[in-house]
mmCIF file of C-alpha atoms in Angstrom:
data_model
loop_
_atom_site.group_PDB
_atom_site.id
_atom_site.type_symbol
_atom_site.label_atom_id
_atom_site.label_comp_id
_atom_site.label_asym_id
_atom_site.label_seq_id
_atom_site.Cartn_x
_atom_site.Cartn_y
_atom_site.Cartn_z
ATOM 1 C CA MET A 262 110.765 63.429 19.634
ATOM 2 C CA THR A 263 113.151 66.467 18.280
ATOM 3 C CA GLN A 264 116.824 65.795 18.402
ATOM 4 C CA ALA A 265 117.193 68.336 21.428
ATOM 5 C CA ASP A 266 114.700 66.423 23.392
ATOM 6 C CA LYS A 267 116.714 63.136 22.717
ATOM 7 C CA ARG A 268 119.765 64.802 23.828
ATOM 8 C CA ILE A 269 118.363 65.959 27.183
ATOM 9 C CA GLU A 270 116.642 62.344 27.815
ATOM 10 C CA TRP A 271 120.036 60.932 27.093
ATOM 11 C CA LYS A 272 121.870 63.251 29.118
ATOM 12 C CA ALA A 273 119.814 62.222 31.939
ATOM 13 C CA ARG A 274 120.694 58.479 31.687
ATOM 14 C CA PHE A 275 124.243 59.420 31.486
ATOM 15 C CA ASP A 276 124.315 61.441 34.633
ATOM 16 C CA ALA A 277 122.344 58.460 36.270
ATOM 17 C CA TRP A 278 124.498 55.667 35.421
ATOM 18 C CA LYS A 279 127.851 58.078 36.039
ATOM 19 C CA ALA A 280 126.218 58.237 39.679
ATOM 20 C CA SER A 281 125.233 54.686 39.778
ATOM 21 C CA GLY A 282 128.637 53.157 39.962
ATOM 22 C CA PHE A 283 127.721 50.509 37.859
ATOM 23 C CA SER A 284 129.320 49.544 34.807
ATOM 24 C CA VAL A 285 127.419 50.337 31.308
ATOM 25 C CA ALA A 286 126.377 46.549 30.774
ATOM 26 C CA GLU A 287 124.798 46.449 34.320
ATOM 27 C CA TRP A 288 122.985 49.503 34.487
ATOM 28 C CA CYS A 289 121.685 49.154 30.985
ATOM 29 C CA ARG A 290 120.600 45.809 31.858
ATOM 30 C CA LYS A 291 119.018 47.117 34.784
ATOM 31 C CA GLN A 292 117.302 50.266 33.046
ATOM 32 C CA GLY A 293 115.986 48.311 29.960
ATOM 33 C CA VAL A 294 118.605 50.361 27.735
ATOM 34 C CA LYS A 295 120.373 48.704 24.814
ATOM 35 C CA ASP A 296 123.899 49.101 25.774
ATOM 36 C CA HIS A 297 125.211 49.754 22.034
ATOM 37 C CA GLN A 298 122.765 53.132 22.231
ATOM 38 C CA MET A 299 124.318 53.883 25.796
ATOM 39 C CA TYR A 300 127.955 53.761 24.526
ATOM 40 C CA TYR A 301 127.102 56.138 21.444
ATOM 41 C CA TRP A 302 125.852 58.707 23.841
ATOM 42 C CA ILE A 303 128.641 58.345 26.660
ATOM 43 C CA GLN A 304 130.891 58.987 23.772
ATOM 44 C CA LYS A 305 128.876 62.012 22.774
ATOM 45 C CA PHE A 306 129.007 63.350 26.371
ATOM 46 C CA GLU A 307 132.644 62.677 27.445
ATOM 47 C CA TYR A 308 134.392 63.714 24.034
ATOM 48 C CA ASP A 309 132.135 66.538 22.291
ATOM 49 C CA THR A 310 132.105 68.339 25.612
ATOM 50 C CA PRO A 311 134.502 71.613 24.887
ATOM 51 C CA LYS A 312 137.266 71.542 27.409
ATOM 52 C CA LYS A 313 137.411 74.632 29.812
ATOM 53 C CA GLU A 314 139.895 76.884 28.707
ATOM 54 C CA THR A 315 141.945 78.599 31.359
ATOM 55 C CA SER A 316 142.060 82.378 31.162
ATOM 56 C CA GLU A 317 144.660 82.892 33.797
ATOM 57 C CA THR A 318 147.796 84.625 32.777
ATOM 58 C CA GLN A 319 150.639 82.634 33.268
ATOM 59 C CA TRP A 320 154.325 84.459 33.142
ATOM 60 C CA LEU A 321 157.448 83.088 32.311
ATOM 61 C CA THR A 322 160.697 84.429 34.244
ATOM 62 C CA VAL A 323 163.413 84.959 31.625
ATOM 63 C CA LYS A 324 167.088 85.382 32.995
ATOM 64 C CA VAL A 325 169.375 87.477 31.007
ATOM 65 C CA ASP A 326 173.039 86.439 31.330
ATOM 66 C CA GLU A 327 174.756 88.666 29.349
ATOM 67 C CA PRO A 328 173.646 92.208 28.462
ATOM 68 C CA ILE A 329 172.290 92.540 24.608
ATOM 69 C CA ASN A 330 174.680 94.338 22.451
ATOM 70 C CA VAL A 331 172.962 95.577 19.373
ATOM 71 C CA THR A 332 175.989 97.095 17.693
ATOM 72 C CA THR A 333 175.702 94.327 14.941
ATOM 73 C CA GLY A 334 174.160 96.619 12.695
ATOM 74 C CA GLN A 335 171.220 94.189 12.465
ATOM 75 C CA GLU A 336 167.851 95.278 13.547
ATOM 76 C CA PRO A 337 165.632 92.845 15.984
ATOM 77 C CA VAL A 338 162.863 91.193 14.629
ATOM 78 C CA PHE A 339 159.006 91.185 16.217
ATOM 79 C CA ILE A 340 157.086 88.123 15.980
ATOM 80 C CA HIS A 341 153.110 88.603 16.592
ATOM 81 C CA PHE A 342 151.043 85.917 17.708
ATOM 82 C CA GLY A 343 147.346 87.826 18.412
ATOM 83 C CA ALA A 344 147.893 90.348 20.952
ATOM 84 C CA ILE A 345 151.281 89.037 21.935
ATOM 85 C CA SER A 346 154.501 90.387 20.443
ATOM 86 C CA VAL A 347 157.750 88.580 20.874
ATOM 87 C CA GLU A 348 161.017 90.956 20.205
ATOM 88 C CA VAL A 349 164.018 89.065 19.204
ATOM 89 C CA ARG A 350 167.364 90.653 19.008
ATOM 90 C CA PRO A 351 170.436 89.571 17.156
ATOM 91 C CA GLY A 352 172.215 86.944 18.847
ATOM 92 C CA ALA A 353 169.371 85.520 20.684
ATOM 93 C CA ASN A 354 169.114 81.965 22.014
ATOM 94 C CA MET A 355 167.463 80.170 19.280
ATOM 95 C CA ALA A 356 166.799 77.074 21.577
ATOM 96 C CA VAL A 357 164.946 79.425 23.987
ATOM 97 C CA LEU A 358 163.340 81.137 20.996
ATOM 98 C CA SER A 359 162.042 77.632 19.702
ATOM 99 C CA ASP A 360 160.629 76.705 23.140
ATOM 100 C CA VAL A 361 158.407 80.361 23.382
ATOM 101 C CA VAL A 362 157.522 79.949 19.750
ATOM 102 C CA HIS A 363 156.078 76.370 20.731
ATOM 103 C CA VAL A 364 154.348 77.588 23.813
ATOM 104 C CA LEU A 365 152.527 80.440 22.126
ATOM 105 C CA GLN A 366 151.356 78.505 19.464
ATOM 106 C CA ASN A 367 149.828 75.925 21.569
ATOM 107 C CA GLN A 368 148.055 78.951 23.607
ATOM 108 C CA CYS A 369 147.472 81.126 20.888
#
């Protein structure tokens, strides 16, 4: 039996166990399956499955309380995260910038 065949067989067992409503030990006893093998495959199927990635764009509204004044002689800094660019101007709120960078690191 190939590894692919074994995975298919255990996936069918996993699905049957999930649908049964029995505990692992109960289901294994009724099916004549060794429970330690079942636990191995449960871990494989539940933890090795890639998480669904969300492709929906989410926008964050930022309220600017004060007009931006760039007469300090300093130039803005641009931070690039893949296809996203963030312009940071002198006097920017560092707490907000920190939050934005944290969110981008987790998303990109």
